Coordinates of C-alpha atoms in Angstrom, one line a residue:
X1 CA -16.6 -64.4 -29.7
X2 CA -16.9 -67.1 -27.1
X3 CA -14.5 -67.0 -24.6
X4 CA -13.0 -70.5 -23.5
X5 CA -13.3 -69.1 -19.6
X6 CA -16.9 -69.1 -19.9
X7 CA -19.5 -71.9 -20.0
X8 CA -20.2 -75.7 -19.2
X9 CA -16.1 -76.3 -19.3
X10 CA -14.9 -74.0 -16.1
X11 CA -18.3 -74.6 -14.8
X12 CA -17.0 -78.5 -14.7
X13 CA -13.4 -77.3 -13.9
X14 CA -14.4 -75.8 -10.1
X15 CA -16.3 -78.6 -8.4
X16 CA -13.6 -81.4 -10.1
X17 CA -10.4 -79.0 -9.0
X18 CA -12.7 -78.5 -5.4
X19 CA -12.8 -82.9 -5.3
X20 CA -9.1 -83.3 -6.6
X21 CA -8.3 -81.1 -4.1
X22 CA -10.3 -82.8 -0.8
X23 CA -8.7 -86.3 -2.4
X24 CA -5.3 -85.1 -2.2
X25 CA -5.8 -83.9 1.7
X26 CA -7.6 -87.4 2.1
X27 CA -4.6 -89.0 1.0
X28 CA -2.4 -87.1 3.0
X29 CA -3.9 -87.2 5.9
X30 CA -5.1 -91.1 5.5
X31 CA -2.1 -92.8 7.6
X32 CA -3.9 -91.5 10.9
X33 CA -7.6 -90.7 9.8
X34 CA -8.0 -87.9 12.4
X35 CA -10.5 -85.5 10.7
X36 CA -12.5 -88.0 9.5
X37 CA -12.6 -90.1 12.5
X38 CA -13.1 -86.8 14.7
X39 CA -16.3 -86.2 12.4
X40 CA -18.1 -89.6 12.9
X41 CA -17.5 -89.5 16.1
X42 CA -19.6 -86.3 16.6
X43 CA -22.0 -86.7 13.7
X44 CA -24.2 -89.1 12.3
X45 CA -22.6 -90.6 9.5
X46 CA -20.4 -87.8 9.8
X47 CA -22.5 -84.8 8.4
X48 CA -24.2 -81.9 9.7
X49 CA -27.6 -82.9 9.0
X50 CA -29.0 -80.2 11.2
X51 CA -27.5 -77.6 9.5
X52 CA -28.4 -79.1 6.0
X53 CA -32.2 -79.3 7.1
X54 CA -32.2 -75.3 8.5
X55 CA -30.8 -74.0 5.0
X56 CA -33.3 -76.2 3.1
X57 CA -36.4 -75.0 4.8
X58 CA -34.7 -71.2 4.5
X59 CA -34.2 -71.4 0.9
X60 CA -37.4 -73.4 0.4
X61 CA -39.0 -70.4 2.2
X62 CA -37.5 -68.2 -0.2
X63 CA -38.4 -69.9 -3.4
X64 CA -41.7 -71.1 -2.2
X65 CA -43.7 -69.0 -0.1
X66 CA -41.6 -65.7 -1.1
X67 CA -42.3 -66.6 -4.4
X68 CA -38.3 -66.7 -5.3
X69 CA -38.8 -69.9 -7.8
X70 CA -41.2 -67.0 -10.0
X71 CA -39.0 -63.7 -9.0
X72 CA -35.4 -64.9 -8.1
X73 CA -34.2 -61.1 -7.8
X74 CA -38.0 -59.8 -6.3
X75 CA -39.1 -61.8 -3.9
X76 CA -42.3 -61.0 -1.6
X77 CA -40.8 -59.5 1.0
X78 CA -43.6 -56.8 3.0
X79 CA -45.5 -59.8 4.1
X80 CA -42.9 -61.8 5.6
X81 CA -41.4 -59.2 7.9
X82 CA -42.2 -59.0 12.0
X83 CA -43.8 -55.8 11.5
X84 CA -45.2 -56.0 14.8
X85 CA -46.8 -58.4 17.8
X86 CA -50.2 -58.2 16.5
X87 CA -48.9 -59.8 12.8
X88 CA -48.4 -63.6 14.3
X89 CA -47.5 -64.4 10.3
X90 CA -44.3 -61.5 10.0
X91 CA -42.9 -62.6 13.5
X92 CA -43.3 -66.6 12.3
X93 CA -42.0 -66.1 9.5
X94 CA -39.7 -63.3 9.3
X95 CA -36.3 -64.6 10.2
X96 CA -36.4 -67.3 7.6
X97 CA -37.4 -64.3 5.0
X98 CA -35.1 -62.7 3.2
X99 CA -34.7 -59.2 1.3
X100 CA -33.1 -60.5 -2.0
X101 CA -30.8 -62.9 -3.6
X102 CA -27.8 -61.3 -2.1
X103 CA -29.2 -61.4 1.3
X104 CA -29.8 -65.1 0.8
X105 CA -27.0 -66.0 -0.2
X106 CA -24.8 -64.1 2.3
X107 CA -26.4 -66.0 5.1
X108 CA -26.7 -69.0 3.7
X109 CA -23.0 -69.4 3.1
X110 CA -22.1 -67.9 6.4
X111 CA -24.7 -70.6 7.9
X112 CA -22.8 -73.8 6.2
X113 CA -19.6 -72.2 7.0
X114 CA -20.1 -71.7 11.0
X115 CA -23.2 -73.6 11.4
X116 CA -21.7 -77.1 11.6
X117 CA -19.1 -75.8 14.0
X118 CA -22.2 -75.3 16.4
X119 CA -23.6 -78.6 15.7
X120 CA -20.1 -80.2 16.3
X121 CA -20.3 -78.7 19.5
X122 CA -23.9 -80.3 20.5
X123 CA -23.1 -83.2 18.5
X124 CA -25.4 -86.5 17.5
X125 CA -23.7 -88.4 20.5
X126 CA -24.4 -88.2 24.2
X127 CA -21.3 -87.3 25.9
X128 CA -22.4 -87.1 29.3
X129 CA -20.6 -90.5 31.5
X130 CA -23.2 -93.3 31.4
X131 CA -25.0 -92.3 28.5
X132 CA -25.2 -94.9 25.2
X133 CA -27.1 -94.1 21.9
X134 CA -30.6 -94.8 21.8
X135 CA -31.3 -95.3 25.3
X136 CA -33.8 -92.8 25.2
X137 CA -35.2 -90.4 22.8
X138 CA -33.0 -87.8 24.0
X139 CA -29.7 -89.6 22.9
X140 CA -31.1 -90.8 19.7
X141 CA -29.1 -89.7 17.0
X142 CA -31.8 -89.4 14.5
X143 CA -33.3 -87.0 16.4
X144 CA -30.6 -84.7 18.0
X145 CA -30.0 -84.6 14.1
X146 CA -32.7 -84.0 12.0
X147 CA -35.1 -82.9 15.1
X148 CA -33.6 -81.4 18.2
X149 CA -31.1 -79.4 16.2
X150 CA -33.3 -77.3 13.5
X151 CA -35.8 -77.5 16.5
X152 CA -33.4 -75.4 18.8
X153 CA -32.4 -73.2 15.0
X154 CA -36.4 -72.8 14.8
X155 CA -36.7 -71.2 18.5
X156 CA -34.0 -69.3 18.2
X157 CA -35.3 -67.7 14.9
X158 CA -38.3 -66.8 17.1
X159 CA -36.4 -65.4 20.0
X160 CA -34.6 -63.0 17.6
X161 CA -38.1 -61.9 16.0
X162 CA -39.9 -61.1 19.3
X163 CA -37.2 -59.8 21.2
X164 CA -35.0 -57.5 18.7
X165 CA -36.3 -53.7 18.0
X166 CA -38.4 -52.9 15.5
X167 CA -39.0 -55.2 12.3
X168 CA -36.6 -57.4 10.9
X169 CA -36.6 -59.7 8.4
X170 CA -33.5 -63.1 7.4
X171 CA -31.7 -65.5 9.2
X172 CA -28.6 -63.6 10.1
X173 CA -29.9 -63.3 13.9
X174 CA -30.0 -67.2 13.7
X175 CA -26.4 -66.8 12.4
X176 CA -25.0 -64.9 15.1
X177 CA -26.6 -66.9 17.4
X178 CA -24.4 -70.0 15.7
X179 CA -21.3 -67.3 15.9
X180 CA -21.9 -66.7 19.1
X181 CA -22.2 -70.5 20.3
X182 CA -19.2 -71.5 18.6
X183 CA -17.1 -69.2 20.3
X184 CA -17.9 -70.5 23.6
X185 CA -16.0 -73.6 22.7
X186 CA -13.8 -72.9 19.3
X187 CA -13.0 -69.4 19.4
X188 CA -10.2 -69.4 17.3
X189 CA -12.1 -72.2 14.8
X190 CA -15.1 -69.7 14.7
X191 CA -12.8 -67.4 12.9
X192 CA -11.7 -69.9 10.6
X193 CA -15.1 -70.9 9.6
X194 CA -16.1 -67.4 8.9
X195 CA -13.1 -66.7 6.8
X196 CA -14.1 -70.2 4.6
X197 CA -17.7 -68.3 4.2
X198 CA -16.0 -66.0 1.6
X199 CA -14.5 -69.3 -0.3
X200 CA -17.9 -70.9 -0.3
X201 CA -19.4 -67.1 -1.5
X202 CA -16.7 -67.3 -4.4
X203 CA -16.7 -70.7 -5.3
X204 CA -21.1 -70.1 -6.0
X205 CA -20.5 -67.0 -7.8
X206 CA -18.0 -68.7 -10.1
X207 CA -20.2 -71.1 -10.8
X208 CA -22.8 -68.8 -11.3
X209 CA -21.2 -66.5 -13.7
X210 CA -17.0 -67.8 -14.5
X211 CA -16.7 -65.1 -16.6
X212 CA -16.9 -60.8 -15.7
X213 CA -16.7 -57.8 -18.1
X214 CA -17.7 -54.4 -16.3
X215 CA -16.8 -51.5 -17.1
X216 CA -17.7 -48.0 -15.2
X217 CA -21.2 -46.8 -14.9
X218 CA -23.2 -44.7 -12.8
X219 CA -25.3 -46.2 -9.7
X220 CA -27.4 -45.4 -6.8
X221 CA -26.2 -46.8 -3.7
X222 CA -26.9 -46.0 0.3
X223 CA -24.1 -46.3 2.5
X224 CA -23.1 -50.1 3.0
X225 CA -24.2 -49.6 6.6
X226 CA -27.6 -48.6 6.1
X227 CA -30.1 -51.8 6.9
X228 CA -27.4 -54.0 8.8
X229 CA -30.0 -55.0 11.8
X230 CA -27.2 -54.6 14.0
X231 CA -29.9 -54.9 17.3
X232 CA -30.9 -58.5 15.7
X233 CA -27.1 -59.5 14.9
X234 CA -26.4 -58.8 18.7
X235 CA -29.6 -60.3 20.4
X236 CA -28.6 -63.4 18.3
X237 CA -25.3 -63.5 18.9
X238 CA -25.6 -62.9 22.6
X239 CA -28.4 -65.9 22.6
X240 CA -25.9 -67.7 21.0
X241 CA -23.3 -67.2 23.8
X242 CA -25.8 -67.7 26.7
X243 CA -26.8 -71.5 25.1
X244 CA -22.6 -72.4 24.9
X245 CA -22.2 -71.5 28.0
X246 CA -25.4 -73.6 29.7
X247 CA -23.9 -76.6 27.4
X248 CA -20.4 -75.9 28.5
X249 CA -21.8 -76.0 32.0
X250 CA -23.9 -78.7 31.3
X251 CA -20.7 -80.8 30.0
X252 CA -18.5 -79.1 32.8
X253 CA -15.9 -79.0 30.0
X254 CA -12.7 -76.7 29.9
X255 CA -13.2 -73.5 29.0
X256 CA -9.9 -72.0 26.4
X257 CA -7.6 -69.7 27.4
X258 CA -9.0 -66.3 28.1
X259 CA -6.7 -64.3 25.4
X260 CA -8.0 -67.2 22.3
X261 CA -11.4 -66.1 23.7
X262 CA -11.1 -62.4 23.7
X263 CA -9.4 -62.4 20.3
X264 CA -11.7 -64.8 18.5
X265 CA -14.8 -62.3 19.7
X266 CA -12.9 -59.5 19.0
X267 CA -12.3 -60.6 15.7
X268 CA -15.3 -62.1 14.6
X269 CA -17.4 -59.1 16.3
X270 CA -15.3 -56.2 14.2
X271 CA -15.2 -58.3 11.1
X272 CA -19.0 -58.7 11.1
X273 CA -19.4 -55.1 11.9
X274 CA -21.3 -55.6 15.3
X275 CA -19.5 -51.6 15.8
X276 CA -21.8 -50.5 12.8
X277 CA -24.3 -48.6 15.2
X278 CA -26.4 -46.3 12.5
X279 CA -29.5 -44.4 12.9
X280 CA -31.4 -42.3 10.3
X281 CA -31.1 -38.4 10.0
X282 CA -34.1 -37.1 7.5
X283 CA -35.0 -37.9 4.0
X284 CA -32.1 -40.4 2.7
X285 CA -29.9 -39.4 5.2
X286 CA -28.0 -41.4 7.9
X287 CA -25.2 -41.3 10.9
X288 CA -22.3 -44.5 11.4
X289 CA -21.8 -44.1 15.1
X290 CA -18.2 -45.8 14.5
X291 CA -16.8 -44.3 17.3
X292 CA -18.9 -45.7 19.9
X293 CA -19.5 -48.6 17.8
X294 CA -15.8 -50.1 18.5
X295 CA -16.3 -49.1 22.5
X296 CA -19.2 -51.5 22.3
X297 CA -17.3 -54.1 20.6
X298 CA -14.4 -53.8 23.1
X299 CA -17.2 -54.1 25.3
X300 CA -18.5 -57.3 23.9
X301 CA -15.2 -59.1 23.9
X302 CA -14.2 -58.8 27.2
X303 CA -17.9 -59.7 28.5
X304 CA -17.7 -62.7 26.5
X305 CA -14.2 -63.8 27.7
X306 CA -15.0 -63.3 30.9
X307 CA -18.0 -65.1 31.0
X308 CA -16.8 -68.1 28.8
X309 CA -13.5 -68.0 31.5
X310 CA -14.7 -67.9 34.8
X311 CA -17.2 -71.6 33.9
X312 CA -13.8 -72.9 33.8
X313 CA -14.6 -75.2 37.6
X314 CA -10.7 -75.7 38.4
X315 CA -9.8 -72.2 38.5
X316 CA -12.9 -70.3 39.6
X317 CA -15.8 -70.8 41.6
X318 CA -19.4 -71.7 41.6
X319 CA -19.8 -67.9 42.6
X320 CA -17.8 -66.4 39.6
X321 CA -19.7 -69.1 37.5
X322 CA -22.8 -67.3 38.5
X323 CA -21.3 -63.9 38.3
X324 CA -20.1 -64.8 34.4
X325 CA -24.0 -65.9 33.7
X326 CA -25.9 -63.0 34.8
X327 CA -23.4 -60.5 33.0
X328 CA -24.4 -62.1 29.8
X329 CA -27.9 -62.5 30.5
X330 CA -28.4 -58.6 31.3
X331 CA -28.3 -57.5 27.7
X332 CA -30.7 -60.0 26.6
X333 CA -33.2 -58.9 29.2
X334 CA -32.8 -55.2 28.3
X335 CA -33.2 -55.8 25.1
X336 CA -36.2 -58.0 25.5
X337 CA -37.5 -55.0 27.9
X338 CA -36.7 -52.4 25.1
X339 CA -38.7 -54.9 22.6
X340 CA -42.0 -55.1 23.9
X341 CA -43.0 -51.5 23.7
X342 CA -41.4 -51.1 20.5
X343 CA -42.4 -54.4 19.1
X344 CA -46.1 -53.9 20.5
X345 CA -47.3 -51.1 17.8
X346 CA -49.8 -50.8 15.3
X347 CA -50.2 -49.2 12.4
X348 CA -51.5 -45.0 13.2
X349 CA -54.7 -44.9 12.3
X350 CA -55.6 -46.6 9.0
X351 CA -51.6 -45.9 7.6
X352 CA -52.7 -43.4 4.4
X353 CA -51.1 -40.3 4.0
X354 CA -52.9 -37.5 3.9
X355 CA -53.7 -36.1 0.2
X356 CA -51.8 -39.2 -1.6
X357 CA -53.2 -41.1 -4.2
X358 CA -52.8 -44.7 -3.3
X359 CA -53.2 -47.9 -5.9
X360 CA -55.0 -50.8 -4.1
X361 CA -54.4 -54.5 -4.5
X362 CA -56.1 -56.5 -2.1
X363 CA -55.5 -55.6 1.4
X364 CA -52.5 -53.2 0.2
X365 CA -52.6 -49.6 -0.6
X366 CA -49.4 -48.7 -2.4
X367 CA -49.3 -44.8 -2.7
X368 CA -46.4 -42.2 -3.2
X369 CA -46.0 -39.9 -1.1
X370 CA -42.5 -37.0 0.2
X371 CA -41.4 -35.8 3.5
X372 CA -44.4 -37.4 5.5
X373 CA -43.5 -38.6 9.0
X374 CA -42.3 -42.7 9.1
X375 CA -45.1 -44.8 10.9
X376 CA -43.0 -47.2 12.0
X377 CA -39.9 -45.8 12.9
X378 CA -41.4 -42.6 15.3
X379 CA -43.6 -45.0 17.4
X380 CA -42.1 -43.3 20.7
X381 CA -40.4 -40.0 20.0
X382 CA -37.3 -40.0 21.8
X383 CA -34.2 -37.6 21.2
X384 CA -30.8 -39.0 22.3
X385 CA -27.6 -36.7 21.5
X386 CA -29.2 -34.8 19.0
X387 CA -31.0 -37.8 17.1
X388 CA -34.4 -38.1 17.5
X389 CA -36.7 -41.4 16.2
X390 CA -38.8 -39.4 14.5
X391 CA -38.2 -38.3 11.3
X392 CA -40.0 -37.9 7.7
X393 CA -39.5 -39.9 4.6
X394 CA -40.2 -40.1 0.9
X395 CA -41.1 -42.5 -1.8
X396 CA -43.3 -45.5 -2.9
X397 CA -44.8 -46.2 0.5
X398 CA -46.7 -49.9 0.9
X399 CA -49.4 -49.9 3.8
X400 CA -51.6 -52.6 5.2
X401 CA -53.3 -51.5 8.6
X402 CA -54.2 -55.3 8.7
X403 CA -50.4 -57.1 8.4
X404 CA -49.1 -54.0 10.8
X405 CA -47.1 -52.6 7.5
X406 CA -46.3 -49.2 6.5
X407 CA -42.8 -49.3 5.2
X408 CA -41.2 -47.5 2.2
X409 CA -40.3 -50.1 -0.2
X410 CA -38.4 -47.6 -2.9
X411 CA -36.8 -44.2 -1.9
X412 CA -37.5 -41.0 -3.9
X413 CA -33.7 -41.2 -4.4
X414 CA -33.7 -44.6 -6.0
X415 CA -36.9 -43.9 -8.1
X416 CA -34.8 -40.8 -9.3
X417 CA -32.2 -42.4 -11.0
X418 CA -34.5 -45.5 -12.2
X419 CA -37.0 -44.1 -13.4
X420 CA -39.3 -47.0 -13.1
X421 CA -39.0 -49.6 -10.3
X422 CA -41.4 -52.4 -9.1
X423 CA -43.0 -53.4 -6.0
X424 CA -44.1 -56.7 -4.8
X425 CA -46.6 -57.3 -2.3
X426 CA -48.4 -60.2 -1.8
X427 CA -48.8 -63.1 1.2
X428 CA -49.0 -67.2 1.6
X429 CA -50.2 -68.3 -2.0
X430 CA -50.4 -65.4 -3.8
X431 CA -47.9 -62.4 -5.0
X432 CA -48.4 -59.0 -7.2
X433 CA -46.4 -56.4 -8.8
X434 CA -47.1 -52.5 -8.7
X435 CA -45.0 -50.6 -10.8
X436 CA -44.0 -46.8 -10.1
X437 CA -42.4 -44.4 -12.8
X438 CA -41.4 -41.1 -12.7
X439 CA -40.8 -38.3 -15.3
X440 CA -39.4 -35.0 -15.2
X441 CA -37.6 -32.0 -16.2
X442 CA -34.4 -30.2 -15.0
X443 CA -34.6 -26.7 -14.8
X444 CA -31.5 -25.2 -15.3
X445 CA -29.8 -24.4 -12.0
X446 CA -33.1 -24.8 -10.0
X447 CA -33.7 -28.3 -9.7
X448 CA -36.7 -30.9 -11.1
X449 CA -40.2 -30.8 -11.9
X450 CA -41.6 -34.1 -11.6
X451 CA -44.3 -36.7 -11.8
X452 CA -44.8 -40.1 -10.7
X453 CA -47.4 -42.9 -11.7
X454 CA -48.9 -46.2 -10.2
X455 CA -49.5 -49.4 -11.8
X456 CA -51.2 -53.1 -10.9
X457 CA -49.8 -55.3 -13.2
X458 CA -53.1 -56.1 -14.7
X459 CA -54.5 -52.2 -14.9
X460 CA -53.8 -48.6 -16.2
X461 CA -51.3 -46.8 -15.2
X462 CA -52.3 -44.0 -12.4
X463 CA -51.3 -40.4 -11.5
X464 CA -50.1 -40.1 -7.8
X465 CA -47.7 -37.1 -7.2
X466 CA -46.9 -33.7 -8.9
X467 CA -44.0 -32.1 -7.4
X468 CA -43.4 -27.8 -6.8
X469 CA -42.4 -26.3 -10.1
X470 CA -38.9 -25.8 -10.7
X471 CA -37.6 -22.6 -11.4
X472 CA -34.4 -21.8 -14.1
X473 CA -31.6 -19.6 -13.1
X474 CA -31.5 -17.9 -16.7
X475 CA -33.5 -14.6 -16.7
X476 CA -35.3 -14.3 -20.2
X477 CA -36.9 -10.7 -21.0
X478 CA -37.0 -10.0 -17.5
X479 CA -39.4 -12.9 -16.7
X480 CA -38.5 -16.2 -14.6
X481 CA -39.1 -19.4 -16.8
X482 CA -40.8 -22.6 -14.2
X483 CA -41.5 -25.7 -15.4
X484 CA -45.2 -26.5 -13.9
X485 CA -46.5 -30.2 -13.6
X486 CA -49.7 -29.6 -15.1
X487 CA -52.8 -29.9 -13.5
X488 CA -54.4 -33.1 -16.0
X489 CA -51.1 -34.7 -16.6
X490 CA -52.9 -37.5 -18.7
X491 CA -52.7 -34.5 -21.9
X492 CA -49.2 -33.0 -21.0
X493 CA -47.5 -33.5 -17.9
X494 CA -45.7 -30.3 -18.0
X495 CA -46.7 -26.9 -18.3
X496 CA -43.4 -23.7 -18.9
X497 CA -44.9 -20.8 -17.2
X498 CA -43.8 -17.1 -17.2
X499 CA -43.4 -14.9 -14.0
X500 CA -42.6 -11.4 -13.0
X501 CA -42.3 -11.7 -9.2
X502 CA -45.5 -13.2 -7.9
X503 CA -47.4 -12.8 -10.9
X504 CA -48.3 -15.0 -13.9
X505 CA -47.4 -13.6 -17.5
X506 CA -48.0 -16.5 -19.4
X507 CA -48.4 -20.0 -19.1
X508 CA -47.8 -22.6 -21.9
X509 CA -48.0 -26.4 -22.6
X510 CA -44.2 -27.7 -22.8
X511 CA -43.7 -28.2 -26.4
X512 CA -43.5 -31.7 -28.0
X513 CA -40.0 -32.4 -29.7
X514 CA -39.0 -30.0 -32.6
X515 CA -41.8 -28.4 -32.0
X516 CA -41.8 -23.9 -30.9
X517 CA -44.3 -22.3 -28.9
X518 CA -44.2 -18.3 -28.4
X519 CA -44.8 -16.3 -24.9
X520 CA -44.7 -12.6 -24.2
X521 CA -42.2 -12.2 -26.9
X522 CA -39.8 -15.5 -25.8
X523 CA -39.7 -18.6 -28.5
X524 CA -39.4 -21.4 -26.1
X525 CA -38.2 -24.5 -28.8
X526 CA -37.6 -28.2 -27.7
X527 CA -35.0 -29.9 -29.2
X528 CA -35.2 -33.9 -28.9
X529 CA -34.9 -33.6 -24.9
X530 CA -34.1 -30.1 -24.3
X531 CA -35.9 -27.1 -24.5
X532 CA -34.3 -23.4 -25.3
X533 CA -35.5 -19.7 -25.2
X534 CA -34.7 -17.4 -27.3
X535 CA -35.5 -13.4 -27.4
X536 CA -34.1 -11.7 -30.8
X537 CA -30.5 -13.9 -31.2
X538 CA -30.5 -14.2 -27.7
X539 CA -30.4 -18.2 -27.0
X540 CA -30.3 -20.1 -23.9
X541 CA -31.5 -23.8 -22.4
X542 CA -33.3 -23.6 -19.5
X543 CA -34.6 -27.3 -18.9
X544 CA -33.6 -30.9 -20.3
X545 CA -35.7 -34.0 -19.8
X546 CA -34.8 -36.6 -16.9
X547 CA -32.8 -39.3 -18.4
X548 CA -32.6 -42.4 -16.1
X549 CA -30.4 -45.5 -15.7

């Protein structure tokens, strides 16, 4: 039955209630005109045409050359990453990329929500004494709108590509480096505009679906933490605060008070989880350095205020001007010192692991492969309080020696509870899918036997990995029951094989459904996705079929 909360009708209701609404302020507020006025006088016509052309060109990235428009929820996303220095493509065009639909959407919201904020700050006018419109190029309107400003979004989307550590890929660094901006000038309104992110967010998703029934079901998830480039979302937001301050000193403006200043960073830092400082630890395992993570935020704050504070020219000066400068320029140049060896790597060797079976596509091998040491991450081994950057990984593993990739695209955890999951790899023009899928068997008490296939869209699908046998805890007639991944999987992929200590009794083909094969005196029989043993009226399961979500 169709609910009267879903469809065209409350899809019409939002944006009409959103324009009742903006009228009624209007009116309100139409005796003095402030807001309005203040916006004309700052931007041409009074929008934020800068900020309008930097999301078009990042969602027309995604659509177009991601290939979003054909795979809204799979884009392209191991070519478009700034894998490394010697991949000019992934470093271009990297933080306009993004991961996903959610990813998108997340910064694209946050970016009309602070963005403008920034651009009010710049604004279309010159301000400087003296200066008119159009005298020049440089106090053109046009231009500061729809050139200078997505030019200056376009270098700093650059800056955070070559200078944070290791590869990255979407616009947040841009983002903080708007965050960061703002607060220079509008602490306190930087907050604001972050908190109306999460109206715009809502509003889109209403309009995208009005209507939600859920109910529980299982899921795979990694900690919300893991992937939060938190060395981008700091290099940018530090950029960010390092271009308000040379326009504030530029402008030789007043600075705001230092407590508006400290609280707006502190706020907007902790809320955008700048303290999330994460590392890996092993196969699917990570560490949330929270701890240190809200000393470094702490840390942040009071840098900030104290650099935004002391360009304040009536109460300090020129030499705590100076002093307030360098402090904020030292992380960027030890981060940009950190970069350069880390950023400067190349695939080892050709990139295949050693005894996988890889699928090809063009320049891509796509293989699967478990606890093999991570390429990218371990360039330079070093241990810090007990973490260490190298460490070994598992799962559908994409590798181009030529693009600088080797990254694990889908985790052995992930594949797990799928079952099947796809992988998209392509470049500029072109995009296509390899599929993986897994099937195995629970043994009782001892884990999974396993085996996992490889598929080009447009060919057969191919073995790539057997796992150990898996071994039941049930003792039958004094014998240990394993299942086996068989050896030609193409006839039956599992094999139930019979030990006495080291030694092999009996080995047989895993029987089809409803089907009994005998061993050494045991009746193993499979019924629909489990299989039993049984000696005399002695009966008990000792493996059941994978079932995946």
């Amino acid at each position: 039955m169709a609910s009267p909360f879903d469809g065209w009708p409350i899809r019409v209701a939002i944006p009409v209630g959103l324009v009742v609404s903006l009228l009624v302020v209007w009116a309100l507020d139409r005796p003095n005109g402030r807001w309005s006025a203040r916006l004309r006088k700052r931007f041409l016509l009074g929008v934020p045409w800068g900020t309008l052309v930097s999301v078009t060109f990042v969602v027309g990235v995604y659509l177009f050359v991601q290939h979003g428009w054909e795979h809204w929820r799979n884009p392209v996303t191991v070519a478009f990453a700034s894998w490394s220095y010697l991949y000019p493509l992934g470093v271009v065009l990297g933080p306009f990329s993004h991961a996903g639909p959610g990813h998108l959407l997340g910064n694209v919201t946050s970016t009309l929500a602070v963005a403008p904020l920034a651009e009010y700050y710049v604004g279309h006018y010159p301000t400087r004494r003296g200066e008119q419109s159009f005298g020049s190029w440089r106090t053109n309107p046009w231009l500061r709108a729809f050139v200078v400003f997505p030019l200056g979004v376009g270098v700093v989307g650059l800056c955070t590509s070559l200078f944070a550590w290791g590869p990255i890929i979407g616009f947040s660094g841009v983002l903080f480096a708007f965050i960061g901006f703002a607060l220079v000038r509008y602490p306190l309104g930087t907050v604001v505009a972050l908190s109306a992110q999460g109206v715009v967010q809502t509003v889109y998703q209403a309009l995208q679906n009005p209507l939600v029934v859920q109910g529980a079901s299982a899921s795979y998830s990694k900690p919300w933490w893991f992937g939060i480039a938190v060395q981008g979302h700091a290099l940018g937001f530090f950029l960010g605060v390092v271009a308000g301050l040379l326009v504030l000193r530029f402008r030789d403006r007043a600075t705001p008070p230092a407590l508006r200043t400290w609280t707006g960073t502190l706020l907007v830092a902790t809320s955008l989880s700048l303290w999330a400082l994460w590392w890996y630890r092993g196969v699917e395992t990570y560490v949330l350095f929270r701890g240190l993570g809200i000393v470094f935020v702490l840390a942040l704050a009071t840098l900030v205020t104290f650099a935004v504070r002391t360009h304040d020219a009536t109460s300090f000066g020129p030499g705590a001007r100076q002093a307030g400068t360098v402090l904020v320029f030292v992380p960027l140049i030890v981060m940009a010192g950190v970069a350069a060896p880390v950023n400067l790597t190349t695939v080892q060797g050709d990139g295949n692991v050693e005894g996988a079976t890889g699928v090809q596509v063009r320049d891509y091998t796509v293989l699967y492969a478990e606890d093999v040491p991570n390429q990218k991450v371990s360039v330079v081994d070093v241990s810090v309080g007990g973490e260490t950057t190298s460490v070994d990984t598992s799962g559908v593993i994409v590798v181009n020696e030529g693009r600088e990739v080797w990254t694990r695209e889908v985790t052995k955890g992930q594949l797990a509870f799928a079952g099947r999951r796809a992988v998209r790899v392509g470049g500029v023009g072109w995009a296509e899918t390899v599929f993986a899928r897994r099937i195995g068997w629970s043994a009782v008490g001892g884990g999974a036997a396993y085996q996992v296939w490889l598929r080009p869209a447009d060919d057969g699908w191919r073995h790539a990995y057997a796992s150990d046998p898996a071994t039941a805890d049930p003792v039958v007639a004094g014998m240990n029951v394993s299942i086996v991944p068989a050896d030609d999987p193409r006839k039956n992929p599992f094999r139930l094989r019979l030990t006495n200590g080291s030694t092999t009794v009996a080995s047989r083909p895993l029987p089809t459904a409803n089907v009994t094969v005998s061993a050494e005196g045991v009746q193993f029989t499979r019924e629909n996705d489990v299989v039993y043993a049984r000696v005399d009226d002695t009966r008990v399961r000792v493996a059941k079929k994978e079932s995946y979500n």
